[in-house]
XYZ file of C-alpha atoms in Angstrom:
658
model
C 19.289 72.095 -42.599
C 18.118 68.554 -43.269
C 14.538 67.697 -42.485
C 15.761 64.524 -40.835
C 13.049 62.739 -38.880
C 10.729 65.622 -38.097
C 8.204 64.248 -35.559
C 4.702 63.938 -36.966
C 3.306 66.362 -34.404
C 5.845 68.980 -35.595
C 5.568 68.139 -39.334
C 3.735 70.247 -41.922
C -0.052 70.007 -41.758
C -0.367 67.932 -44.932
C 1.936 65.271 -43.448
C -0.162 65.089 -40.328
C -3.314 64.837 -42.407
C -1.891 61.971 -44.469
C -0.766 60.063 -41.372
C -4.093 60.747 -39.659
C -6.199 59.395 -42.540
C -8.385 56.391 -41.871
C -6.921 52.989 -42.705
C -9.052 52.128 -45.757
C -8.499 55.366 -47.704
C -4.748 54.920 -47.251
C -4.958 51.305 -48.454
C -6.974 52.346 -51.503
C -4.336 54.965 -52.383
C -1.578 52.357 -52.084
C -3.594 49.863 -54.130
C -4.146 52.354 -56.968
C -0.473 53.359 -56.835
C 0.661 49.725 -57.024
C -1.688 49.004 -59.939
C -0.226 51.933 -61.872
C 3.368 50.968 -61.019
C 2.881 47.318 -61.989
C 1.298 48.412 -65.303
C 4.239 50.744 -65.892
C 6.741 47.983 -65.070
C 5.132 45.619 -67.564
C 4.926 48.227 -70.344
C 8.591 49.249 -69.807
C 9.627 45.585 -69.930
C 7.890 45.119 -73.280
C 9.362 48.356 -74.646
C 12.896 47.402 -73.602
C 12.613 43.836 -74.903
C 10.984 44.715 -78.260
C 12.925 47.979 -78.668
C 9.803 49.948 -79.539
C 6.950 51.912 -77.998
C 4.757 48.924 -77.326
C 1.030 48.871 -78.146
C -0.950 45.626 -77.654
C -1.742 44.168 -81.107
C -5.050 42.595 -80.069
C -7.764 42.614 -77.427
C -6.686 39.166 -76.205
C -3.116 40.387 -75.672
C -4.378 43.490 -73.855
C -6.434 41.294 -71.508
C -3.462 38.978 -70.831
C -1.261 41.973 -70.055
C -3.951 43.521 -67.801
C -3.943 40.320 -65.764
C -0.391 41.102 -64.519
C -1.217 44.135 -62.305
C -4.542 42.551 -61.284
C -2.811 39.373 -60.088
C -0.181 41.550 -58.406
C -2.770 43.505 -56.378
C -4.562 40.329 -55.241
C -1.223 38.724 -54.258
C -0.066 41.831 -52.378
C -3.322 41.920 -50.439
C -3.200 38.223 -49.622
C 0.377 38.475 -48.294
C -0.529 41.426 -46.037
C 1.488 44.063 -47.860
C -1.205 46.658 -47.186
C -1.122 46.001 -43.440
C 2.464 47.260 -43.132
C 3.079 50.770 -41.778
C 4.531 52.383 -44.895
C 6.789 54.914 -43.150
C 8.440 52.148 -41.048
C 8.712 49.498 -43.772
C 12.152 48.250 -42.605
C 14.026 45.130 -43.657
C 11.166 42.700 -43.013
C 8.836 44.809 -45.167
C 11.368 44.831 -48.001
C 11.625 41.042 -47.906
C 7.833 40.765 -47.958
C 7.674 43.046 -51.036
C 10.209 40.884 -52.875
C 8.309 37.690 -52.019
C 4.988 39.218 -53.052
C 6.315 40.486 -56.408
C 8.043 37.165 -57.094
C 4.867 35.189 -56.395
C 2.716 37.597 -58.467
C 5.134 37.310 -61.418
C 5.080 33.515 -61.233
C 1.269 33.419 -61.102
C 1.016 35.786 -64.104
C 3.482 33.657 -66.086
C 1.289 30.591 -65.403
C -1.800 32.566 -66.454
C -0.126 33.566 -69.746
C 0.839 29.951 -70.403
C -2.653 28.642 -69.705
C -4.343 31.353 -71.811
C -2.706 30.098 -75.004
C -1.910 33.664 -76.123
C 1.494 33.917 -77.790
C 3.770 36.881 -78.224
C 4.947 37.429 -74.610
C 8.723 36.702 -74.530
C 9.982 34.811 -71.464
C 12.569 37.527 -70.837
C 9.704 40.021 -70.411
C 8.416 37.995 -67.455
C 11.828 38.198 -65.723
C 12.306 41.872 -66.531
C 8.774 42.637 -65.333
C 9.474 40.996 -61.952
C 12.677 43.004 -61.456
C 11.174 46.360 -62.462
C 7.996 45.731 -60.448
C 9.989 44.959 -57.292
C 12.142 48.085 -57.718
C 9.185 50.400 -58.351
C 7.021 49.057 -55.498
C 9.920 49.170 -53.027
C 10.931 52.669 -54.187
C 7.364 53.897 -53.789
C 7.329 52.784 -50.150
C 10.662 54.502 -49.487
C 9.497 57.760 -51.072
C 6.279 57.735 -49.041
C 8.294 57.060 -45.892
C 10.650 59.953 -46.635
C 7.705 62.249 -47.320
C 6.000 61.362 -44.036
C 9.100 61.166 -41.807
C 11.503 63.520 -43.558
C 14.586 62.720 -45.608
C 17.131 60.326 -44.071
C 20.394 61.589 -42.647
C 22.696 61.768 -45.687
C 24.990 64.524 -44.445
C 27.555 64.664 -41.626
C 26.182 65.770 -38.289
C 28.491 68.772 -38.203
C 25.983 70.921 -40.087
C 23.960 73.480 -38.167
C 21.538 71.412 -36.107
C 20.942 72.305 -32.490
C 19.782 68.814 -31.535
C 21.954 66.736 -29.228
C 24.312 64.455 -31.193
C 24.297 60.847 -30.000
C 25.922 57.547 -30.932
C 24.218 54.166 -30.558
C 26.460 51.311 -29.410
C 25.014 48.122 -30.856
C 23.893 47.793 -34.479
C 21.634 44.788 -33.932
C 17.815 44.803 -33.889
C 17.669 46.607 -30.486
C 19.903 49.363 -31.880
C 17.711 49.840 -34.946
C 14.611 49.905 -32.701
C 16.272 52.560 -30.543
C 17.140 54.565 -33.674
C 13.474 54.579 -34.726
C 12.434 55.676 -31.215
C 14.952 58.541 -31.337
C 13.671 59.588 -34.737
C 10.104 59.625 -33.496
C 11.024 61.822 -30.538
C 13.071 64.260 -32.649
C 15.044 65.544 -29.631
C 18.351 63.837 -30.445
C 20.271 63.395 -33.687
C 21.837 59.925 -34.129
C 25.102 60.328 -36.048
C 26.291 56.732 -36.139
C 26.343 53.206 -34.761
C 29.291 51.616 -32.973
C 29.653 47.842 -33.005
C 32.340 45.232 -32.328
C 31.294 43.098 -35.318
C 33.767 43.721 -38.200
C 31.187 42.494 -40.733
C 29.001 45.517 -39.915
C 31.702 48.205 -40.199
C 31.056 50.628 -43.036
C 27.501 49.421 -43.605
C 24.502 51.738 -43.367
C 21.423 50.953 -41.283
C 18.390 53.151 -41.964
C 20.721 55.815 -43.368
C 23.125 55.713 -40.370
C 26.682 54.403 -40.799
C 28.191 51.698 -38.576
C 31.689 52.489 -37.229
C 34.310 50.442 -35.429
C 34.624 51.384 -31.702
C 38.130 52.762 -32.296
C 36.495 55.646 -34.199
C 34.795 56.922 -31.033
C 37.323 59.710 -30.344
C 37.131 60.932 -33.937
C 33.317 60.948 -33.909
C 33.200 62.832 -30.596
C 35.496 65.583 -31.867
C 34.126 65.728 -35.447
C 30.403 65.598 -34.722
C 30.272 67.005 -31.189
C 28.816 63.809 -29.700
C 27.522 64.344 -26.164
C 25.934 60.963 -25.384
C 26.432 57.303 -26.164
C 23.326 55.126 -25.881
C 23.751 51.426 -25.136
C 21.588 49.140 -27.263
C 22.909 45.925 -25.732
C 20.317 43.650 -24.047
C 20.476 43.677 -20.242
C 20.976 39.919 -20.215
C 24.466 40.457 -21.760
C 25.854 42.115 -18.653
C 29.486 41.117 -19.114
C 29.511 42.553 -22.615
C 27.841 45.728 -21.326
C 30.415 45.991 -18.523
C 33.290 45.734 -21.011
C 31.764 48.449 -23.195
C 31.092 50.723 -20.213
C 34.716 50.376 -19.079
C 35.839 51.576 -22.515
C 33.390 54.476 -22.486
C 34.653 55.662 -19.083
C 37.776 56.917 -20.841
C 35.792 59.414 -22.930
C 34.042 62.629 -21.951
C 30.547 61.507 -22.894
C 27.385 60.786 -20.950
C 26.345 57.131 -21.198
C 22.692 56.076 -21.072
C 20.761 52.882 -21.535
C 17.177 51.688 -21.522
C 15.530 49.435 -18.955
C 14.383 47.038 -21.667
C 15.391 47.047 -25.312
C 12.610 44.536 -25.968
C 10.103 47.135 -24.780
C 11.574 49.718 -27.157
C 11.036 47.343 -30.061
C 7.402 46.833 -29.113
C 6.805 50.541 -28.585
C 6.099 50.288 -24.865
C 9.086 52.438 -23.819
C 9.695 56.029 -24.857
C 13.049 57.737 -25.291
C 12.218 59.632 -22.094
C 12.887 56.337 -20.281
C 16.583 56.465 -21.175
C 18.481 56.365 -17.899
C 22.083 56.966 -16.872
C 24.323 53.939 -16.433
C 23.916 52.597 -12.921
C 25.751 50.222 -10.591
C 23.821 47.218 -11.891
C 25.364 47.955 -15.291
C 28.833 48.252 -13.735
C 28.669 44.850 -12.014
C 29.057 42.911 -15.258
C 27.355 39.855 -13.756
C 25.220 37.686 -16.035
C 22.044 36.430 -14.325
C 21.588 32.731 -13.561
C 18.144 31.475 -14.610
C 16.109 30.573 -11.512
C 14.877 27.072 -10.831
C 11.066 27.247 -11.166
C 10.645 24.262 -8.831
C 12.545 25.981 -6.034
C 10.681 29.268 -6.508
C 7.296 27.581 -6.258
C 8.026 24.948 -3.589
C 7.024 26.962 -0.499
C 4.648 29.396 -2.188
C 2.328 27.929 -4.838
C -1.064 27.186 -3.301
C 0.154 28.156 0.187
C -0.572 30.996 2.586
C 2.548 33.177 2.748
C 3.465 36.082 5.029
C 6.176 38.701 4.459
C 7.244 40.843 7.412
C 8.676 44.250 6.569
C 6.708 43.983 3.322
C 7.158 47.677 2.528
C 10.964 47.644 2.654
C 13.408 47.278 -0.226
C 13.739 43.487 0.023
C 10.297 42.836 1.493
C 8.488 44.631 -1.321
C 10.438 42.759 -4.018
C 9.733 39.465 -2.254
C 6.000 40.197 -2.384
C 6.180 40.967 -6.120
C 7.939 37.696 -6.857
C 5.722 35.686 -4.497
C 2.576 36.867 -6.317
C 3.968 35.433 -9.568
C 4.220 31.992 -7.918
C 0.432 31.840 -7.298
C 0.080 31.640 -3.521
C -3.367 31.019 -2.048
C -3.024 34.130 0.114
C -0.368 36.742 0.875
C -0.135 38.565 4.199
C 1.782 41.856 4.124
C 2.985 42.818 7.609
C 4.451 46.317 7.923
C 4.673 48.826 10.774
C 4.869 51.895 8.502
C 1.386 52.925 7.368
C 2.725 54.767 4.305
C 4.911 51.845 3.203
C 2.046 49.378 3.766
C -0.338 51.483 1.697
C 2.151 51.748 -1.184
C 3.055 48.055 -1.374
C -0.547 46.992 -0.741
C -1.778 49.133 -3.626
C 0.968 47.870 -5.942
C 0.353 44.208 -5.141
C -3.415 44.607 -5.480
C -2.896 46.118 -8.941
C -0.667 43.172 -9.893
C -3.213 40.660 -8.615
C -6.061 42.336 -10.535
C -4.194 41.615 -13.786
C -4.072 37.871 -13.084
C -6.738 35.388 -14.213
C -9.522 35.028 -11.633
C -8.461 31.487 -10.763
C -4.891 32.611 -9.961
C -5.622 35.650 -7.800
C -4.415 35.235 -4.212
C -6.110 36.941 -1.307
C -3.972 39.927 -0.223
C -4.125 40.930 3.442
C -2.440 44.185 4.518
C -1.654 44.116 8.232
C -0.362 47.150 10.103
C 1.789 46.167 13.059
C 5.127 45.135 14.493
C 6.841 41.758 14.792
C 7.170 42.563 18.508
C 3.380 42.231 18.881
C 2.967 38.536 19.694
C -0.813 38.703 19.997
C -1.130 40.270 16.551
C 1.203 37.698 14.999
C -0.697 34.833 16.608
C -4.039 36.138 15.358
C -2.871 36.801 11.789
C -1.028 33.479 11.418
C -3.922 31.453 12.855
C -6.689 33.307 10.979
C -5.017 33.021 7.579
C -3.357 29.649 8.083
C 0.110 31.009 7.271
C 2.450 28.233 6.125
C 5.560 30.140 4.994
C 7.062 33.303 6.509
C 9.769 35.483 4.956
C 11.052 37.657 7.784
C 12.457 40.852 6.233
C 11.415 43.298 8.969
C 14.568 44.944 10.348
C 16.273 48.231 11.056
C 19.270 48.030 8.737
C 21.011 51.420 8.574
C 24.267 51.057 10.484
C 24.656 54.635 11.803
C 20.993 54.935 12.841
C 20.973 51.631 14.722
C 24.385 52.459 16.218
C 22.880 55.577 17.790
C 19.547 53.958 18.675
C 20.771 50.779 20.337
C 17.608 49.828 22.217
C 15.261 50.283 19.264
C 17.587 48.405 16.910
C 18.061 45.388 19.172
C 14.394 45.249 20.180
C 13.205 45.231 16.570
C 15.902 43.068 14.983
C 16.580 40.586 17.784
C 13.513 40.464 20.002
C 11.149 40.905 17.080
C 12.694 37.754 15.589
C 12.385 35.954 18.939
C 8.670 36.796 19.126
C 8.023 35.800 15.526
C 9.942 32.511 15.853
C 8.104 31.555 19.044
C 4.662 32.267 17.566
C 5.507 30.521 14.283
C 6.624 27.422 16.166
C 3.545 27.485 18.389
C 1.258 27.790 15.328
C 3.191 25.032 13.517
C 4.137 27.226 10.563
C 5.937 25.087 7.994
C 8.905 27.365 7.287
C 10.455 30.626 8.514
C 13.153 32.266 6.380
C 15.129 35.105 7.979
C 16.604 37.768 5.706
C 20.023 38.375 7.252
C 23.106 40.390 6.304
C 26.847 40.045 5.779
C 27.247 42.537 8.626
C 26.222 39.710 11.000
C 29.606 38.052 10.374
C 32.136 39.141 13.024
C 30.166 42.373 13.470
C 31.654 45.674 14.553
C 28.313 47.435 14.982
C 25.001 47.034 16.805
C 23.038 46.372 13.623
C 25.236 43.420 12.630
C 25.248 42.028 16.183
C 21.453 42.277 16.439
C 21.063 40.363 13.174
C 23.518 37.675 14.267
C 21.457 37.236 17.441
C 18.395 36.830 15.204
C 20.221 34.050 13.340
C 21.169 32.400 16.644
C 17.517 32.447 17.734
C 16.423 30.582 14.611
C 19.344 28.153 14.911
C 18.373 27.387 18.505
C 14.756 26.673 17.535
C 15.904 24.466 14.653
C 18.176 22.518 17.031
C 15.199 21.581 19.228
C 13.980 18.100 18.191
C 10.405 19.050 19.148
C 10.161 21.768 16.491
C 8.206 20.977 13.292
C 8.911 24.372 11.755
C 11.938 24.643 9.452
C 13.952 27.693 10.528
C 16.657 29.067 8.245
C 18.512 32.296 7.426
C 19.749 33.740 4.140
C 22.689 36.103 4.360
C 23.833 38.591 1.720
C 25.439 42.017 1.329
C 24.303 45.364 -0.028
C 21.439 45.591 -2.486
C 21.416 48.241 -5.166
C 19.131 51.258 -4.940
C 17.638 50.334 -1.586
C 16.708 53.139 0.781
C 19.932 54.727 1.999
C 21.910 53.139 -0.827
C 25.258 54.720 -1.673
C 24.118 54.675 -5.290
C 21.228 57.043 -4.587
C 23.476 59.220 -2.469
C 26.182 59.484 -5.122
C 23.631 60.143 -7.856
C 22.110 63.009 -5.874
C 25.502 64.491 -5.002
C 26.628 64.391 -8.646
C 23.398 66.075 -9.754
C 24.013 68.837 -7.178
C 27.578 69.414 -8.414
C 29.370 67.502 -5.639
C 31.370 66.827 -3.689
C 30.775 63.074 -3.638
C 31.420 61.809 -0.110
C 33.308 58.511 0.309
C 34.103 57.177 3.761
C 37.541 55.749 2.945
C 39.570 55.346 -0.282
C 40.066 51.603 0.381
C 36.570 50.579 1.505
C 35.016 47.752 -0.541
C 31.513 46.305 -0.599
C 29.591 43.499 -2.281
C 26.538 44.476 -4.316
C 23.558 42.647 -5.743
C 20.388 43.814 -7.449
C 17.212 43.697 -5.358
C 15.347 41.377 -7.789
C 18.257 38.905 -7.903
C 18.586 38.927 -4.113
C 14.864 38.263 -3.609
C 14.889 35.507 -6.236
C 17.823 33.781 -4.535
C 16.187 34.134 -1.098
C 13.092 32.278 -2.312
C 15.235 29.496 -3.798
C 17.526 29.211 -0.769
C 14.578 29.029 1.615
C 13.172 26.139 -0.413
C 16.403 24.129 0.061
C 16.538 24.549 3.843
C 16.586 21.523 6.126
C 16.553 23.568 9.338
C 19.236 25.499 11.200
C 21.272 26.136 8.077
C 22.553 29.561 7.088
C 22.650 30.248 3.360
C 25.042 32.765 1.841
C 24.499 34.255 -1.585
C 27.346 34.617 -4.049
C 27.708 38.399 -4.277
C 30.186 38.345 -7.143
C 33.321 40.460 -7.163
C 33.745 43.142 -4.467
C 33.380 46.744 -5.586
C 35.749 49.473 -4.426
C 33.497 52.367 -3.386
C 36.018 54.994 -4.473
C 36.222 53.454 -7.961
C 32.421 53.255 -8.050
C 32.118 56.977 -7.308
C 34.647 57.860 -10.010
C 32.890 55.636 -12.578
C 29.504 57.200 -11.839
C 30.956 60.693 -12.296
C 32.668 59.858 -15.587
C 29.662 58.052 -17.015
C 27.592 61.174 -16.421
C 29.909 62.889 -18.908
C 31.773 64.736 -16.115
C 35.382 64.775 -14.933
C 36.631 63.947 -11.443
C 38.300 66.911 -9.786
C 41.572 65.829 -8.162
C 45.272 66.656 -8.186
C 45.625 65.441 -11.779
C 42.586 67.441 -12.941
C 42.178 70.510 -10.692
C 39.630 71.990 -13.100
C 37.426 68.880 -13.064
C 33.678 68.993 -12.464
C 33.044 66.877 -9.335
C 35.327 66.512 -6.308
C 35.505 63.432 -4.058
C 35.655 64.025 -0.313
C 36.904 61.327 2.098
C 35.037 61.723 5.393
C 36.216 58.702 7.405
C 34.643 55.400 8.375
C 31.472 55.584 10.436
C 31.177 54.098 13.917
C 31.408 50.321 13.720
C 32.107 50.222 9.984
C 34.611 47.843 8.362
C 36.772 48.375 5.311
C 35.340 45.105 3.969
C 32.488 42.713 4.737
C 32.408 38.905 5.116
C 29.697 36.346 4.388
C 30.763 33.285 6.389
C 31.730 32.846 10.027
C 33.191 29.398 9.625
C 32.119 25.797 9.961
C 31.183 23.390 7.222
C 30.412 24.984 3.854
C 28.483 23.011 1.240
C 27.596 23.945 -2.318
C 23.922 23.625 -3.149
C 22.051 22.754 -6.350
C 22.132 26.466 -7.211
C 25.547 27.840 -8.297
C 25.078 31.109 -6.386
C 23.831 29.722 -3.080
C 26.128 28.225 -0.414
C 24.903 26.327 2.666
C 26.797 26.667 5.953
C 26.385 24.850 9.258
C 27.652 27.482 11.664
C 28.278 27.335 15.426
C 25.421 28.422 17.683
C 24.312 28.529 21.292
C 21.959 26.131 23.042
C 18.405 27.311 23.697
C 18.996 27.555 27.459
C 22.180 29.613 27.185
C 20.758 31.887 24.503
C 17.514 32.496 26.407
C 19.449 33.408 29.565
C 21.566 35.927 27.665
C 18.517 37.382 25.887
C 16.794 37.891 29.246
C 19.839 39.795 30.528
C 20.033 41.789 27.289
C 16.366 42.771 27.487
C 16.891 43.979 31.065
C 19.946 46.040 29.966
C 17.896 47.824 27.318
C 15.445 49.427 29.739
C 16.814 51.720 30.978
C 19.596 51.571 28.399
C 22.881 50.373 29.888
C 25.268 50.600 26.908
C 28.163 49.008 28.770
C 26.068 46.011 29.836
C 24.677 45.614 26.327
C 28.166 45.428 24.835
C 29.331 42.941 27.480
C 26.429 40.627 26.639
C 27.044 40.961 22.926
C 30.741 40.201 23.424
C 29.752 36.950 25.201
C 27.082 35.801 22.772
C 28.035 37.037 19.291
C 31.167 35.368 17.960
C 33.685 37.826 16.523
C 31.851 40.895 17.845
C 34.415 43.682 18.078
C 32.935 47.128 18.705
C 35.042 50.282 18.636
C 35.780 51.183 22.251
C 35.483 54.917 21.571
C 31.739 54.403 21.069
C 30.981 52.286 24.149
C 30.084 55.271 26.334
C 28.230 57.242 23.699
C 25.028 58.882 24.877
C 21.841 57.766 23.120
C 20.451 60.200 20.577
C 23.807 61.635 19.475
C 23.777 62.552 15.758
C 25.778 60.305 13.417
C 29.213 61.513 12.352
C 28.853 60.531 8.694
C 25.931 61.259 6.435
C 27.133 58.915 3.710
C 25.439 55.540 3.707
C 27.256 52.535 2.287
């Protein structure tokens, strides 16, 4: 078996001792080795040129010849050749060796000329430079092979029980990933795949680069089990195209969170993760506008409600980067508040002293007007991002009173206090389910939008009220992605509500970034919608996730497949598809992924009357009255009649969360 890339901790003792030597002894060994090699190169050059076993004819000639290795050592040291890690010399190290030898040869030639000593043919100078470069470079390669093990020069089909992997992407990230794999020793890279024809057939660090069409042959010949993507995350469309091709093959596909981190050594191979929905979206990010991000945050006192939730927590992370004067985290879950408070405090502690905002963790509900008034007044809050909400459709559907109280009346309380305290701006985090809703959650969020629109319509208000509406975010609590991942790990079945259901998806960081920018563009009363990209068919998503785990979908065409898909029916109030706009005037903004909409709304008097009736219907809960009020106030509200008389507390029918 080849000794390919034996990790240092598993290598023979003498290897570990060599690697563990102090820096200066290792440099002295290299220096002595280089002196001997340069002397040998010069002597061989003279022997070849003069066709004899050369012996210096005089002391002066011997001194002139001795200057060559001496000048070489000084030049090597000055150009930092002895600061390179010998076992990872790489392409940059090779170039530095060539430059150093070339410069040393030139300096020696000048020294010979100035000394006045004759008898050194000009061809010897050239030959010396070539031989010196070859010997010094070869010495580094030999040392690297001794310390790391011999490179892979045999097909991977020999007896090696390590997992065979292919790396897709033969650029610098791919080479960095190869080195990380070699250091770990758990996997055996058997080749690179790349779309660049100029790379096909070449060898990088002893590993051959193949055209993608060779994938089937490599899988069958070498027993490849995994393909590792070494394509930067910023090239999402390219990654999506590659992933679509890999879906057709029975291999597990993994990637790394940051190829840049691999190159700098901050990420280990253990951080390799399965391909996720964010990789399947194929949506290249749009660089944010720094002016918009900072406009309502830098130097201001900012509050985030629901700060421990999926969106709220990401908002706080991004707000800290914009250097607020203070940041108030409002959260009603003690555990969630502790976790986000600790994380944000750790982030703040890493900032320069002059840029550290005050972080205030506040335990409480947006329904507590007295608490809101005290916190806003005491900390001079100027901007509020209102992310506190109950968002899970089946839970809110079966807990009508709690959902409406928190989502609708919590927003009413917050808006009233913010206006009273003359807060500069309130940005509501809304949802696509508020558009022509078929469930309580969507209706309660649309009412929250109407409340802010009514306040904004009042000429006496100085606070700018606005809402930002978007669809599903990836990997939030209750996300279908988490659910599918868990079901696949348990062997299935994967539960899908309906074969035709589609949803829009966006990453949490992108959503939070767009919320901050949209809020900065608000004039008051506007509803912003985020461009969610192309809709995703949930059934296709489930099948892709199964295949990219190296498994086969079990269906009528493959009865012996690994994971079955079970269709369990739409949940109460759930649509086959979601919408982002109700209607009205739609205007593009300065950001290509943010749309402004002036949507119809109710007057303050009418809305307040309906909210008073709704509040009365919630205690004790009168489901029929609640739905009648929602039908009058929420445009497009269309609940399923079979759920109108449902008793509170009944368990949800579906356990799958989209």
